[in-house]
C-alpha positions as a Python dict, from the first residue, in 0.01 Angstrom:
ca = {
    (1, 'K'): (0, 0, 0),
    (2, 'D'): (306, 37, -214),
    (3, 'G'): (514, 140, 86),
    (4, 'H'): (508, 510, -6),
    (5, 'N'): (313, 772, 186),
    (6, 'D'): (48, 926, -39),
    (7, 'L'): (-158, 1234, 54),
    (8, 'V'): (-536, 1260, 80),
    (9, 'V'): (-636, 1626, 45),
    (10, 'A'): (-958, 1817, 117),
    (11, 'S'): (-988, 2144, -78),
    (12, 'N'): (-1307, 2335, -4),
    (13, 'G'): (-1279, 2590, -283),
    (14, 'N'): (-1358, 2321, -541),
    (15, 'D'): (-1523, 2070, -301),
    (16, 'H'): (-1269, 1803, -395),
    (17, 'V'): (-1150, 1506, -196),
    (18, 'S'): (-838, 1391, -379),
    (19, 'L'): (-557, 1139, -361),
    (20, 'W'): (-210, 1265, -447),
    (21, 'R'): (4, 965, -536),
    (22, 'N'): (366, 956, -428),
    (23, 'D'): (619, 792, -660),
    (24, 'G'): (854, 740, -366),
    (25, 'T'): (1071, 1045, -425),
    (26, 'G'): (815, 1309, -331),
    (27, 'N'): (666, 1362, -677),
    (28, 'F'): (285, 1356, -665),
    (29, 'T'): (3, 1310, -916),
    (30, 'K'): (-368, 1362, -850),
    (31, 'T'): (-656, 1115, -861),
    (32, 'L'): (-997, 1261, -783),
    (33, 'I'): (-1196, 1071, -521),
    (34, 'Y'): (-1506, 1293, -505),
    (35, 'D'): (-1591, 1637, -641),
    (36, 'S'): (-1906, 1740, -452),
    (37, 'A'): (-1818, 1749, -82),
    (38, 'D'): (-1962, 2096, -22),
    (39, 'F'): (-1691, 2302, 155),
    (40, 'V'): (-1505, 1995, 279),
    (41, 'L'): (-1299, 2065, 593),
    (42, 'S'): (-1151, 1734, 704),
    (43, 'V'): (-1036, 1396, 577),
    (44, 'T'): (-902, 1082, 741),
    (45, 'A'): (-776, 753, 595),
    (46, 'V'): (-783, 394, 725),
    (47, 'D'): (-916, 51, 622),
    (48, 'F'): (-1278, 95, 732),
    (49, 'D'): (-1425, -215, 565),
    (50, 'H'): (-1142, -445, 675),
    (51, 'D'): (-1063, -563, 322),
    (52, 'G'): (-692, -485, 328),
    (53, 'D'): (-678, -145, 157),
    (54, 'I'): (-699, 217, 271),
    (55, 'D'): (-1035, 394, 254),
    (56, 'V'): (-1111, 763, 315),
    (57, 'A'): (-1373, 961, 510),
    (58, 'S'): (-1461, 1331, 500),
    (59, 'A'): (-1663, 1599, 677),
    (60, 'S'): (-1809, 1886, 474),
    (61, 'F'): (-1941, 2207, 626),
    (62, 'F'): (-2210, 2355, 404),
    (63, 'D'): (-2402, 2032, 333),
    (64, 'G'): (-2328, 1874, 672),
    (65, 'Y'): (-2233, 1540, 516),
    (66, 'I'): (-2014, 1279, 681),
    (67, 'R'): (-1907, 1038, 406),
    (68, 'W'): (-1670, 750, 357),
    (69, 'Y'): (-1512, 653, 27),
    (70, 'E'): (-1456, 285, -40),
    (71, 'N'): (-1132, 196, -218),
    (72, 'L'): (-1272, -49, -472),
    (73, 'D'): (-967, -170, -659),
    (74, 'G'): (-721, -150, -370),
    (75, 'Q'): (-502, 83, -574),
    (76, 'G'): (-691, 407, -516),
    (77, 'Y'): (-806, 446, -878),
    (78, 'E'): (-1170, 351, -824),
    (79, 'W'): (-1382, 482, -537),
    (80, 'Q'): (-1741, 443, -419),
    (81, 'N'): (-1872, 717, -192),
    (82, 'H'): (-2124, 639, 84),
    (83, 'T'): (-2327, 875, 298),
    (84, 'I'): (-2297, 799, 670),
    (85, 'Y'): (-2475, 1095, 825),
    (86, 'V'): (-2622, 1431, 731),
    (87, 'G'): (-2588, 1683, 1013),
    (88, 'V'): (-2525, 2054, 1048),
    (89, 'Q'): (-2178, 2186, 963),
    (90, 'G'): (-1958, 1878, 937),
    (91, 'H'): (-1619, 1981, 1067),
    (92, 'Y'): (-1380, 1696, 1149),
    (93, 'V'): (-1330, 1321, 1113),
    (94, 'S'): (-1084, 1078, 1271),
    (95, 'H'): (-1086, 709, 1355),
    (96, 'G'): (-1008, 442, 1613),
    (97, 'D'): (-1126, 100, 1726),
    (98, 'M'): (-1360, 233, 1991),
    (99, 'D'): (-1536, -95, 2074),
    (100, 'G'): (-1236, -329, 2060),
    (101, 'D'): (-1373, -552, 1785),
    (102, 'G'): (-1074, -519, 1555),
    (103, 'D'): (-1209, -273, 1296),
    (104, 'D'): (-1176, 104, 1284),
    (105, 'D'): (-1477, 315, 1377),
    (106, 'L'): (-1536, 672, 1258),
    (107, 'I'): (-1531, 971, 1493),
    (108, 'A'): (-1722, 1268, 1351),
    (109, 'V'): (-1758, 1628, 1470),
    (110, 'T'): (-2047, 1851, 1363),
    (111, 'H'): (-1980, 2210, 1459),
    (112, 'A'): (-2328, 2366, 1483),
    (113, 'E'): (-2463, 2061, 1668),
    (114, 'N'): (-2184, 2088, 1930),
    (115, 'T'): (-2151, 1716, 1881),
    (116, 'V'): (-1886, 1446, 1887),
    (117, 'Q'): (-2019, 1108, 1781),
    (118, 'I'): (-1892, 765, 1687),
    (119, 'F'): (-2017, 555, 1396),
    (120, 'Y'): (-1928, 191, 1452),
    (121, 'A'): (-1803, -6, 1155),
    (122, 'E'): (-1969, -341, 1100),
    (123, 'T'): (-1741, -590, 930),
    (124, 'E'): (-1690, -961, 970),
    (125, 'C'): (-1502, -882, 1289),
    (126, 'D'): (-1822, -775, 1466),
    (127, 'A'): (-1975, -1118, 1425),
    (128, 'L'): (-1658, -1321, 1468),
    (129, 'R'): (-1490, -1146, 1762),
    (130, 'V'): (-1182, -1358, 1706),
    (131, 'P'): (-805, -1300, 1730),
    (132, 'E'): (-780, -1297, 1350),
    (133, 'C'): (-933, -949, 1357),
    (134, 'C'): (-675, -790, 1586),
    (135, 'Q'): (-471, -505, 1439),
    (136, 'E'): (-111, -409, 1506),
    (137, 'G'): (-94, -235, 1843),
    (138, 'T'): (-346, -471, 2003),
    (139, 'Q'): (-356, -828, 2127),
    (140, 'W'): (-636, -1073, 2201),
    (141, 'N'): (-735, -1078, 2569),
    (142, 'G'): (-982, -1363, 2544),
    (143, 'T'): (-1283, -1154, 2451),
    (144, 'A'): (-1159, -858, 2246),
    (145, 'C'): (-861, -692, 2079),
    (146, 'A'): (-714, -483, 2363),
    (147, 'L'): (-466, -200, 2316),
    (148, 'C'): (-106, -277, 2404),
    (149, 'P'): (-41, -158, 2760),
    (150, 'M'): (222, 88, 2877),
    (151, 'G'): (577, -32, 2830),
    (152, 'T'): (496, -239, 2524),
    (153, 'Y'): (458, -196, 2150),
    (154, 'G'): (252, -383, 1893),
    (155, 'V'): (387, -640, 1649),
    (156, 'G'): (193, -826, 1381),
    (157, 'N'): (-170, -847, 1279),
    (158, 'G'): (-448, -1102, 1324),
    (159, 'V'): (-355, -1410, 1522),
    (160, 'D'): (7, -1288, 1519),
    (161, 'A'): (-80, -955, 1682),
    (162, 'R'): (102, -932, 2013),
    (163, 'C'): (253, -680, 2251),
    (164, 'E'): (628, -684, 2309),
    (165, 'D'): (812, -523, 2599),
    (166, 'C'): (1007, -211, 2509),
    (167, 'P'): (1380, -202, 2583),
    (168, 'I'): (1482, -11, 2892),
    (169, 'N'): (1649, 284, 2723),
    (170, 'T'): (1555, 313, 2359),
    (171, 'C'): (1305, 122, 2154),
    (172, 'I'): (1483, 48, 1826),
    (173, 'I'): (1295, -124, 1547),
    (174, 'P'): (1404, -117, 1182),
    (175, 'G'): (1336, 234, 1057),
    (176, 'R'): (1207, 357, 1393),
    (177, 'K'): (1355, 508, 1706),
    (178, 'L'): (1115, 582, 1986),
    (179, 'V'): (1135, 674, 2349),
    (180, 'P'): (1004, 410, 2590),
    (181, 'P'): (783, 302, 2735),
    (182, 'T'): (507, 340, 2478),
    (183, 'C'): (698, 298, 2152),
    (184, 'G'): (385, 427, 1981),
    (185, 'G'): (337, 475, 1610),
    (186, 'I'): (530, 173, 1489),
    (187, 'T'): (415, 67, 1145),
    (188, 'G'): (456, -289, 1022),
    (189, 'C'): (563, -394, 677),
    (190, 'S'): (300, -370, 404),
    (191, 'D'): (254, -629, 134),
    (192, 'I'): (298, -483, -210),
    (193, 'D'): (10, -571, -441),
    (194, 'E'): (169, -625, -780),
    (195, 'S'): (-162, -635, -969),
    (196, 'L'): (-256, -332, -1175),
    (197, 'A'): (-578, -139, -1145),
    (198, 'M'): (-865, -340, -1297),
    (199, 'C'): (-919, -81, -1564),
    (200, 'F'): (-628, 132, -1680),
    (201, 'C'): (-492, 352, -1954),
    (202, 'P'): (-184, 291, -2169),
    (203, 'E'): (149, 402, -2028),
    (204, 'D'): (155, 718, -2234),
    (205, 'S'): (-191, 828, -2125),
    (206, 'S'): (-364, 938, -1808),
    (207, 'K'): (-732, 927, -1723),
    (208, 'D'): (-1033, 1160, -1751),
    (209, 'P'): (-1359, 1058, -1575),
    (210, 'A'): (-1559, 1329, -1753),
    (211, 'T'): (-1518, 1161, -2093),
    (212, 'D'): (-1410, 811, -1986),
    (213, 'T'): (-1114, 832, -2222),
    (214, 'C'): (-740, 831, -2184),
    (215, 'V'): (-625, 1190, -2221),
    (216, 'A'): (-370, 1419, -2061),
    (217, 'C'): (-550, 1431, -1726),
    (218, 'P'): (-482, 1203, -1427),
    (219, 'E'): (-843, 1108, -1357),
    (220, 'G'): (-1083, 816, -1402),
    (221, 'Q'): (-1055, 478, -1573),
    (222, 'V'): (-1101, 330, -1922),
    (223, 'R'): (-1050, -4, -2090),
    (224, 'P'): (-705, 15, -2253),
    (225, 'D'): (-810, -116, -2596),
    (226, 'I'): (-1124, 99, -2635),
    (227, 'A'): (-1096, 478, -2620),
    (228, 'E'): (-1466, 530, -2688),
    (229, 'E'): (-1622, 833, -2519),
    (230, 'R'): (-1874, 752, -2246),
    (231, 'G'): (-2079, 1017, -2066),
    (232, 'V'): (-2097, 1019, -1688),
    (233, 'D'): (-2307, 1238, -1461),
    (234, 'T'): (-2032, 1387, -1246),
    (235, 'L'): (-1662, 1360, -1191),
    (236, 'G'): (-1749, 1151, -884),
    (237, 'N'): (-1894, 871, -1099),
    (238, 'Y'): (-1591, 653, -1159),
    (239, 'T'): (-1597, 367, -1406),
    (240, 'A'): (-1493, 9, -1348),
    (241, 'W'): (-1384, -271, -1578),
    (242, 'E'): (-1665, -528, -1570),
    (243, 'E'): (-1488, -850, -1661),
    (244, 'I'): (-1796, -1052, -1760),
    (245, 'Q'): (-1956, -792, -1986),
    (246, 'G'): (-1621, -676, -2118),
    (247, 'I'): (-1711, -307, -2102),
    (248, 'C'): (-1643, -3, -1890),
    (249, 'A'): (-1959, 129, -1726),
    (250, 'P'): (-2048, 406, -1481),
    (251, 'R'): (-2052, 290, -1121),
    (252, 'Q'): (-2337, 403, -895),
    (253, 'D'): (-2227, 696, -683),
    (254, 'D'): (-2405, 893, -411),
    (255, 'G'): (-2776, 885, -325),
    (256, 'A'): (-2788, 516, -229),
    (257, 'P'): (-2927, 407, 109),
    (258, 'L'): (-2692, 414, 404),
    (259, 'N'): (-2423, 158, 343),
    (260, 'T'): (-2373, -158, 542),
    (261, 'V'): (-2040, -64, 701),
    (262, 'F'): (-2175, 243, 885),
    (263, 'T'): (-2537, 315, 977),
    (264, 'T'): (-2697, 565, 1213),
    (265, 'D'): (-2836, 287, 1434),
    (266, 'R'): (-2479, 189, 1518),
    (267, 'R'): (-2358, 513, 1667),
    (268, 'T'): (-2290, 675, 2002),
    (269, 'I'): (-2331, 1046, 2065),
    (270, 'V'): (-2036, 1105, 2294),
    (271, 'T'): (-2143, 1462, 2367),
    (272, 'N'): (-2365, 1738, 2234),
    (273, 'Q'): (-2214, 1987, 2479),
    (274, 'A'): (-1883, 2057, 2304),
    (275, 'M'): (-1986, 2410, 2220),
    (276, 'G'): (-1861, 2494, 1873),
    (277, 'S'): (-1695, 2153, 1839),
    (278, 'R'): (-1389, 2158, 1612),
    (279, 'C'): (-1190, 1839, 1651),
    (280, 'A'): (-1188, 1499, 1826),
    (281, 'V'): (-933, 1217, 1833),
    (282, 'A'): (-898, 885, 2016),
    (283, 'A'): (-634, 771, 2266),
    (284, 'D'): (-621, 569, 2588),
    (285, 'F'): (-573, 833, 2857),
    (286, 'D'): (-625, 622, 3169),
    (287, 'G'): (-439, 303, 3077),
    (288, 'D'): (-740, 70, 3084),
    (289, 'G'): (-690, -62, 2731),
    (290, 'M'): (-992, 119, 2586),
    (291, 'L'): (-979, 423, 2360),
    (292, 'D'): (-1109, 747, 2509),
    (293, 'I'): (-1175, 1071, 2320),
    (294, 'V'): (-1027, 1420, 2349),
    (295, 'S'): (-1197, 1716, 2182),
    (296, 'A'): (-1139, 2083, 2105),
    (297, 'S'): (-1436, 2323, 2103),
    (298, 'S'): (-1402, 2691, 2025),
    (299, 'N'): (-1716, 2853, 2165),
    (300, 'D'): (-1647, 2734, 2520),
    (301, 'N'): (-1265, 2755, 2482),
    (302, 'A'): (-1238, 2393, 2593),
    (303, 'V'): (-1011, 2097, 2561),
    (304, 'S'): (-1203, 1809, 2716),
    (305, 'W'): (-1180, 1433, 2738),
    (306, 'F'): (-1442, 1161, 2758),
    (307, 'K'): (-1367, 832, 2932),
    (308, 'N'): (-1463, 510, 2757),
    (309, 'L'): (-1676, 326, 3014),
    (310, 'G'): (-1711, 7, 2811),
    (311, 'G'): (-2041, -166, 2747),
    (312, 'S'): (-2207, -391, 2492),
    (313, 'P'): (-2263, -389, 2203),
    (314, 'H'): (-2103, -45, 2201),
    (315, 'P'): (-1933, 148, 2481),
    (316, 'E'): (-2075, 437, 2677),
    (317, 'F'): (-1876, 751, 2757),
    (318, 'S'): (-1849, 978, 3059),
    (319, 'I'): (-1958, 1339, 3066),
    (320, 'K'): (-1685, 1575, 2955),
    (321, 'K'): (-1385, 1599, 3183),
    (322, 'K'): (-1185, 1920, 3202),
    (323, 'I'): (-839, 1945, 3057),
    (324, 'T'): (-863, 2321, 3013),
    (325, 'W'): (-1150, 2562, 2962),
    (326, 'S'): (-932, 2864, 2889),
    (327, 'S'): (-793, 2780, 2545),
    (328, 'L'): (-938, 3081, 2366),
    (329, 'G'): (-1089, 2965, 2038),
    (330, 'S'): (-962, 2609, 2088),
    (331, 'R'): (-899, 2476, 1737),
    (332, 'I'): (-710, 2149, 1720),
    (333, 'V'): (-588, 1871, 1950),
    (334, 'T'): (-386, 1554, 1911),
    (335, 'A'): (-253, 1289, 2149),
    (336, 'A'): (107, 1171, 2195),
    (337, 'D'): (347, 1071, 2471),
    (338, 'I'): (532, 1401, 2495),
    (339, 'D'): (736, 1336, 2811),
    (340, 'G'): (818, 969, 2753),
    (341, 'D'): (649, 841, 3068),
    (342, 'G'): (429, 588, 2894),
    (343, 'D'): (92, 761, 2887),
    (344, 'Q'): (-83, 970, 2627),
    (345, 'D'): (-56, 1346, 2671),
    (346, 'V'): (-247, 1608, 2472),
    (347, 'V'): (-120, 1886, 2242),
    (348, 'G'): (-350, 2170, 2140),
    (349, 'A'): (-346, 2500, 1953),
    (350, 'S'): (-591, 2788, 1997),
    (351, 'Y'): (-697, 3058, 1756),
    (352, 'Y'): (-771, 3371, 1960),
    (353, 'D'): (-483, 3363, 2208),
    (354, 'S'): (-235, 3218, 1953),
    (355, 'S'): (-118, 2962, 2206),
    (356, 'L'): (42, 2621, 2170),
    (357, 'R'): (9, 2404, 2481),
    (358, 'W'): (70, 2052, 2591),
    (359, 'F'): (-116, 1887, 2873),
    (360, 'E'): (77, 1638, 3084),
    (361, 'N'): (-116, 1322, 3175),
    (362, 'D'): (-41, 1160, 3511),
    (363, 'G'): (-155, 825, 3371),
    (364, 'T'): (-507, 842, 3511),
    (365, 'G'): (-647, 1120, 3295),
    (366, 'V'): (-553, 1411, 3521),
    (367, 'F'): (-374, 1676, 3317),
    (368, 'T'): (-131, 1958, 3394),
    (369, 'E'): (-107, 2244, 3146),
    (370, 'H'): (225, 2360, 2996),
    (371, 'L'): (244, 2664, 2769),
    (372, 'I'): (492, 2614, 2486),
    (373, 'S'): (438, 2939, 2296),
    (374, 'S'): (204, 3235, 2259),
    (375, 'A'): (338, 3310, 1911),
    (376, 'V'): (137, 3062, 1704),
    (377, 'N'): (-71, 3334, 1543),
    (378, 'E'): (-423, 3196, 1493),
    (379, 'G'): (-326, 2832, 1543),
    (380, 'Q'): (-498, 2591, 1305),
    (381, 'G'): (-299, 2268, 1289),
    (382, 'V'): (-50, 2058, 1485),
    (383, 'A'): (152, 1746, 1411),
    (384, 'V'): (372, 1549, 1651),
    (385, 'A'): (676, 1349, 1536),
    (386, 'D'): (1045, 1305, 1613),
    (387, 'L'): (1174, 1546, 1351),
    (388, 'D'): (1541, 1558, 1454),
    (389, 'N'): (1583, 1188, 1540),
    (390, 'D'): (1683, 1249, 1901),
    (391, 'G'): (1414, 1021, 2041),
    (392, 'D'): (1183, 1300, 2157),
    (393, 'P'): (858, 1400, 1987),
    (394, 'D'): (869, 1750, 1840),
    (395, 'I'): (569, 1961, 1734),
    (396, 'A'): (495, 2123, 1398),
    (397, 'T'): (229, 2393, 1371),
    (398, 'A'): (20, 2563, 1102),
    (399, 'S'): (-100, 2917, 1180),
    (400, 'S'): (-316, 3128, 952),
    (401, 'G'): (-258, 3468, 1115),
    (402, 'D'): (107, 3476, 1013),
    (403, 'N'): (86, 3224, 724),
    (404, 'T'): (346, 3007, 893),
    (405, 'I'): (451, 2646, 919),
    (406, 'A'): (685, 2616, 1218),
    (407, 'V'): (858, 2360, 1440),
    (408, 'F'): (902, 2355, 1816),
    (409, 'K'): (1185, 2122, 1923),
    (410, 'N'): (1152, 1901, 2229),
    (411, 'I'): (1484, 1917, 2413),
    (412, 'G'): (1410, 1596, 2601),
    (413, 'V'): (1377, 1711, 2960),
    (414, 'N'): (1031, 1593, 3065),
    (415, 'G'): (865, 1757, 2769),
    (416, 'T'): (1055, 2086, 2769),
    (417, 'F'): (1042, 2273, 2439),
    (418, 'C'): (1254, 2544, 2288),
    (419, 'E'): (1057, 2865, 2325),
    (420, 'I'): (1174, 3000, 1990),
    (421, 'K'): (1002, 2839, 1696),
    (422, 'E'): (1191, 2738, 1385),
    (423, 'V'): (1006, 2882, 1087),
    (424, 'V'): (977, 2633, 803),
    (425, 'D'): (759, 2848, 576),
    (426, 'D'): (625, 3201, 633),
    (427, 'N'): (444, 3215, 300),
    (428, 'A'): (178, 2947, 346),
    (429, 'I'): (-108, 3193, 302),
    (430, 'G'): (-394, 3097, 530),
    (431, 'A'): (-216, 2784, 658),
    (432, 'R'): (-465, 2528, 786),
    (433, 'T'): (-301, 2186, 826),
    (434, 'V'): (43, 2034, 877),
    (435, 'V'): (130, 1663, 879),
    (436, 'A'): (455, 1476, 943),
    (437, 'A'): (547, 1165, 741),
    (438, 'D'): (840, 1026, 543),
    (439, 'L'): (753, 1132, 190),
    (440, 'N'): (1080, 1056, 8),
    (441, 'G'): (1180, 725, 165),
    (442, 'D'): (1494, 843, 344),
    (443, 'G'): (1372, 744, 690),
    (444, 'W'): (1319, 1099, 814),
    (445, 'A'): (984, 1257, 895),
    (446, 'D'): (913, 1530, 641),
    (447, 'L'): (637, 1791, 665),
    (448, 'A'): (345, 1867, 435),
    (449, 'S'): (97, 2153, 455),
    (450, 'A'): (-235, 2275, 318),
    (451, 'S'): (-292, 2650, 294),
    (452, 'K'): (-637, 2775, 203),
    (453, 'D'): (-584, 3129, 82),
    (454, 'D'): (-314, 3051, -175),
    (455, 'D'): (-473, 2718, -278),
    (456, 'T'): (-152, 2530, -207),
    (457, 'V'): (-44, 2185, -97),
    (458, 'A'): (331, 2173, -33),
    (459, 'W'): (587, 1949, 130),
    (460, 'Y'): (919, 2017, 299),
    (461, 'P'): (1194, 1752, 291),
    (462, 'N'): (1377, 1693, 618),
    (463, 'D'): (1747, 1750, 554),
    (464, 'G'): (1843, 1485, 810),
    (465, 'T'): (1906, 1729, 1094),
    (466, 'G'): (1548, 1826, 1167),
    (467, 'H'): (1554, 2130, 939),
    (468, 'F'): (1338, 2190, 632),
    (469, 'P'): (1514, 2433, 397),
    (470, 'T'): (1321, 2349, 79),
    (471, 'K'): (954, 2400, -11),
    (472, 'I'): (820, 2180, -290),
    (473, 'I'): (480, 2256, -438),
    (474, 'V'): (255, 1952, -476),
    (475, 'S'): (-39, 2151, -612),
    (476, 'Q'): (-130, 2516, -643),
    (477, 'G'): (-433, 2681, -797),
    (478, 'E'): (-737, 2520, -952),
    (479, 'E'): (-656, 2160, -857),
    (480, 'S'): (-638, 2246, -485),
    (481, 'T'): (-860, 2552, -450),
    (482, 'G'): (-916, 2621, -82),
    (483, 'A'): (-672, 2349, 35),
    (484, 'Y'): (-771, 2282, 394),
    (485, 'S'): (-700, 1933, 528),
    (486, 'L'): (-464, 1651, 440),
    (487, 'V'): (-345, 1316, 572),
    (488, 'A'): (-57, 1091, 466),
    (489, 'A'): (-111, 721, 395),
    (490, 'D'): (1, 458, 147),
    (491, 'V'): (-329, 435, -39),
    (492, 'D'): (-213, 281, -366),
    (493, 'K'): (5, 5, -219),
    (494, 'D'): (331, 118, -378),
    (495, 'G'): (526, 160, -55),
    (496, 'H'): (515, 542, -53),
    (497, 'N'): (313, 782, 161),
    (498, 'D'): (55, 955, -57),
    (499, 'L'): (-134, 1275, 33),
}
């Protein structure tokens, strides 16, 4: 939380989950989080344990593991990985406060099991159920932290969390310009933690977890006044400065019992009928203040949603509701208010018919399909953000068939998009993921991509007009072999978005 967007990257060629730290100008350095997530396909980042720093979760395909990685020092240098679930073909992870208790729960998709399920986080908020646990974008309703309703936006956290009415025409908040009435995606200020990592190297040295020494490699930790070699079992076994003993020692890694934040007895199987499930994300589609789920599944060509029915201690969900069952090879979905009418719409890309669509929500969860393009060749990823600062959400896509990162501009007439895509990069070989975030601190949403077949993570600065003329390589080759998934978040508390 240094105020800069960092990047968390999943690369399945080397099974790495990594943090790429942003110095605030778009220069990135790597810290390894875990090195044995077997063919990892997806990562997400949020404060799962409610301790004030950003944690990470992943889904890996070959071993079927759903894991979360606890940010131990708050700076993203030391991590503890925890097994949540072992299924068949882990494919996707996302998050949301599904039970309204103030902490973020984990949504996990396992492809071969055709399953979307929720693992409920247990933190102090579960027992307390008090306003102090409310997050920005919610407010206390007397019994729970409820999502801000249509026409409002969230301000503050804890007891100060409240919902403010959006202005009539344009919702203007420092650094943000959003179309009413939802004003979604507003991020509050982050406190900058001035303390250093508990165990660090001298300024002229970086860190190597394999030898526990300070060498020319940006990994691991070591006590600054002792450069003694210490063996560790794997690159995933990070060391920590133990203040009482005065030594650096290996920290226990995987293989421990299920952790106390997530356990399999606190889960809901939303569906096991999403045939070839690929993706699932949370949003309130019917305006009742509870998060629902939308999913993409490729074997039944479906985009479906599941209504949150409420319930205690954890909510129940409806059977799947049709959005479309003709999205051939449905790959990816996300939720956003595309037409500015105050409800959450859905955007999806499909692999076999190369289509990009958005689905207009009438506010009750009834959707109307709109085809944006049939030229997203083997669609793999989508990101929604106002890229040209005109108040309308635009869409960026990643497509592997033509190795392209592209942008479709929203021209602001009830969700009407330019039919001709603006190509950002046509050399992202095997493009898998695209994200939108301000990576250089200029107030504009930039783009970043992961492309599997050229082992590349790259970012594209927004020139201030919604165009992206420059490609900057974050990593290419061995450090990001099989780059597949990435998210942007300020993991190390320096005020910049990391990857």
